[in-house]
Amino acid sequence: MDEHTGRGVSATAESIEKKARGLLESRITSVRQVVIAQEQIDRAEAALAEARTGYKRAWVGATGAGWNEAELKKLGLKAPGGVQRRARMSKSSNAQAEPATEQQEGQ
């Protein structure tokens, strides 16, 4: 029975409820897909962090065995960690500083 009217639920109300549940199920399915994708990203990021840690250890091992950074780079290897990031940051910092200098010169 419908608690508001005291009568049974009509066929129209049941039909509308069924459609609404269908729409909700579709929305729930899309959220489930987002959750699955987020979990994949989390696992990949954890694996990447572990791989980077291993790479840093191997790099330190190589430098401890007598290789220097220049030699390793000549072999096509990249220095681990923030070495490259710092270089990129300084380039963007310089690029950002240049327009300010040009503006100051024009005044």
mmCIF file of C-alpha atoms in Angstrom:
data_model
loop_
_atom_site.group_PDB
_atom_site.id
_atom_site.type_symbol
_atom_site.label_atom_id
_atom_site.label_comp_id
_atom_site.label_asym_id
_atom_site.label_seq_id
_atom_site.Cartn_x
_atom_site.Cartn_y
_atom_site.Cartn_z
ATOM 1 C CA MET A 1 0.000 0.000 0.000
ATOM 2 C CA ASP A 2 1.038 3.562 -0.621
ATOM 3 C CA GLU A 3 1.618 5.152 2.772
ATOM 4 C CA HIS A 4 0.434 8.565 1.544
ATOM 5 C CA THR A 5 -2.881 7.595 -0.021
ATOM 6 C CA GLY A 6 -3.654 4.349 1.800
ATOM 7 C CA ARG A 7 -4.141 2.624 -1.562
ATOM 8 C CA GLY A 8 -2.032 0.119 -3.442
ATOM 9 C CA VAL A 9 0.698 1.373 -5.794
ATOM 10 C CA SER A 10 -0.638 1.870 -9.311
ATOM 11 C CA ALA A 11 0.832 0.269 -12.405
ATOM 12 C CA THR A 12 1.959 3.738 -13.517
ATOM 13 C CA ALA A 13 3.856 4.292 -10.253
ATOM 14 C CA GLU A 14 5.494 0.875 -10.533
ATOM 15 C CA SER A 15 6.494 1.618 -14.117
ATOM 16 C CA ILE A 16 8.037 4.948 -13.146
ATOM 17 C CA GLU A 17 9.848 3.354 -10.210
ATOM 18 C CA LYS A 18 11.247 0.653 -12.497
ATOM 19 C CA LYS A 19 12.526 3.310 -14.944
ATOM 20 C CA ALA A 20 14.073 5.291 -12.083
ATOM 21 C CA ARG A 21 15.842 2.186 -10.779
ATOM 22 C CA GLY A 22 17.176 1.542 -14.281
ATOM 23 C CA LEU A 23 18.584 5.045 -14.458
ATOM 24 C CA LEU A 24 20.149 4.685 -11.010
ATOM 25 C CA GLU A 25 21.710 1.350 -11.963
ATOM 26 C CA SER A 26 23.292 2.989 -15.004
ATOM 27 C CA ARG A 27 24.753 5.729 -12.806
ATOM 28 C CA ILE A 28 26.008 3.191 -10.269
ATOM 29 C CA THR A 29 27.667 1.213 -13.065
ATOM 30 C CA SER A 30 29.505 4.330 -14.271
ATOM 31 C CA VAL A 31 30.748 5.071 -10.742
ATOM 32 C CA ARG A 32 31.875 1.455 -10.387
ATOM 33 C CA GLN A 33 33.961 1.906 -13.568
ATOM 34 C CA VAL A 34 35.573 5.035 -12.114
ATOM 35 C CA VAL A 35 36.428 3.155 -8.907
ATOM 36 C CA ILE A 36 38.019 0.309 -10.888
ATOM 37 C CA ALA A 37 40.073 2.776 -12.952
ATOM 38 C CA GLN A 38 41.192 4.614 -9.789
ATOM 39 C CA GLU A 39 42.314 1.331 -8.243
ATOM 40 C CA GLN A 40 44.330 0.563 -11.400
ATOM 41 C CA ILE A 41 45.996 3.963 -11.180
ATOM 42 C CA ASP A 42 46.780 3.458 -7.491
ATOM 43 C CA ARG A 43 48.394 0.082 -8.206
ATOM 44 C CA ALA A 44 50.371 1.507 -11.137
ATOM 45 C CA GLU A 45 51.605 4.457 -9.070
ATOM 46 C CA ALA A 46 52.704 2.110 -6.286
ATOM 47 C CA ALA A 47 54.545 -0.068 -8.806
ATOM 48 C CA LEU A 48 56.169 3.022 -10.350
ATOM 49 C CA ALA A 49 57.328 4.259 -6.945
ATOM 50 C CA GLU A 50 58.826 0.841 -6.220
ATOM 51 C CA ALA A 51 60.568 0.785 -9.617
ATOM 52 C CA ARG A 52 62.000 4.265 -9.062
ATOM 53 C CA THR A 53 63.337 3.231 -5.662
ATOM 54 C CA GLY A 54 65.005 0.207 -7.268
ATOM 55 C CA TYR A 55 66.460 2.388 -10.010
ATOM 56 C CA LYS A 56 67.925 4.798 -7.473
ATOM 57 C CA ARG A 57 69.514 1.899 -5.584
ATOM 58 C CA ALA A 58 70.962 0.511 -8.810
ATOM 59 C CA TRP A 59 72.291 3.954 -9.763
ATOM 60 C CA VAL A 60 73.971 4.321 -6.388
ATOM 61 C CA GLY A 61 75.392 0.833 -6.807
ATOM 62 C CA ALA A 62 76.791 1.721 -10.213
ATOM 63 C CA THR A 63 78.378 4.923 -8.955
ATOM 64 C CA GLY A 64 79.742 2.991 -5.991
ATOM 65 C CA ALA A 65 81.293 0.530 -8.432
ATOM 66 C CA GLY A 66 83.247 3.331 -10.102
ATOM 67 C CA TRP A 67 80.899 4.716 -12.758
ATOM 68 C CA ASN A 68 80.389 8.445 -12.711
ATOM 69 C CA GLU A 69 77.230 10.276 -13.743
ATOM 70 C CA ALA A 70 78.661 11.506 -17.051
ATOM 71 C CA GLU A 71 79.662 7.977 -18.064
ATOM 72 C CA LEU A 72 76.259 6.585 -17.191
ATOM 73 C CA LYS A 73 74.554 9.353 -19.161
ATOM 74 C CA LYS A 74 76.802 8.606 -22.183
ATOM 75 C CA LEU A 75 75.449 5.061 -21.998
ATOM 76 C CA GLY A 76 71.953 6.480 -22.376
ATOM 77 C CA LEU A 77 70.943 6.213 -18.740
ATOM 78 C CA LYS A 78 69.057 8.947 -16.963
ATOM 79 C CA ALA A 79 69.941 10.124 -13.490
ATOM 80 C CA PRO A 80 67.289 9.030 -11.003
ATOM 81 C CA GLY A 81 65.020 11.319 -9.064
ATOM 82 C CA GLY A 82 64.828 15.067 -9.148
ATOM 83 C CA VAL A 83 67.989 15.855 -11.148
ATOM 84 C CA GLN A 84 66.073 16.289 -14.414
ATOM 85 C CA ARG A 85 63.104 17.897 -12.710
ATOM 86 C CA ARG A 86 65.295 20.625 -11.279
ATOM 87 C CA ALA A 87 66.657 21.358 -14.756
ATOM 88 C CA ARG A 88 63.110 21.637 -16.136
ATOM 89 C CA MET A 89 62.034 23.878 -13.278
ATOM 90 C CA SER A 90 64.911 26.242 -13.836
ATOM 91 C CA LYS A 91 64.053 26.529 -17.543
ATOM 92 C CA SER A 92 60.431 27.386 -16.810
ATOM 93 C CA SER A 93 61.518 29.776 -14.076
ATOM 94 C CA ASN A 94 63.796 31.530 -16.560
ATOM 95 C CA ALA A 95 61.010 31.619 -19.156
ATOM 96 C CA GLN A 96 58.659 33.172 -16.629
ATOM 97 C CA ALA A 97 61.263 35.716 -15.556
ATOM 98 C CA GLU A 98 62.020 36.884 -19.109
ATOM 99 C CA PRO A 99 58.624 38.496 -19.836
ATOM 100 C CA ALA A 100 58.845 40.460 -16.582
ATOM 101 C CA THR A 101 62.258 41.753 -17.655
ATOM 102 C CA GLU A 102 60.916 42.770 -21.085
ATOM 103 C CA GLN A 103 58.007 44.597 -19.495
ATOM 104 C CA GLN A 104 60.340 46.448 -17.162
ATOM 105 C CA GLU A 105 62.589 47.493 -20.044
ATOM 106 C CA GLY A 106 59.637 48.886 -21.997
ATOM 107 C CA GLN A 107 58.521 51.139 -19.153
#
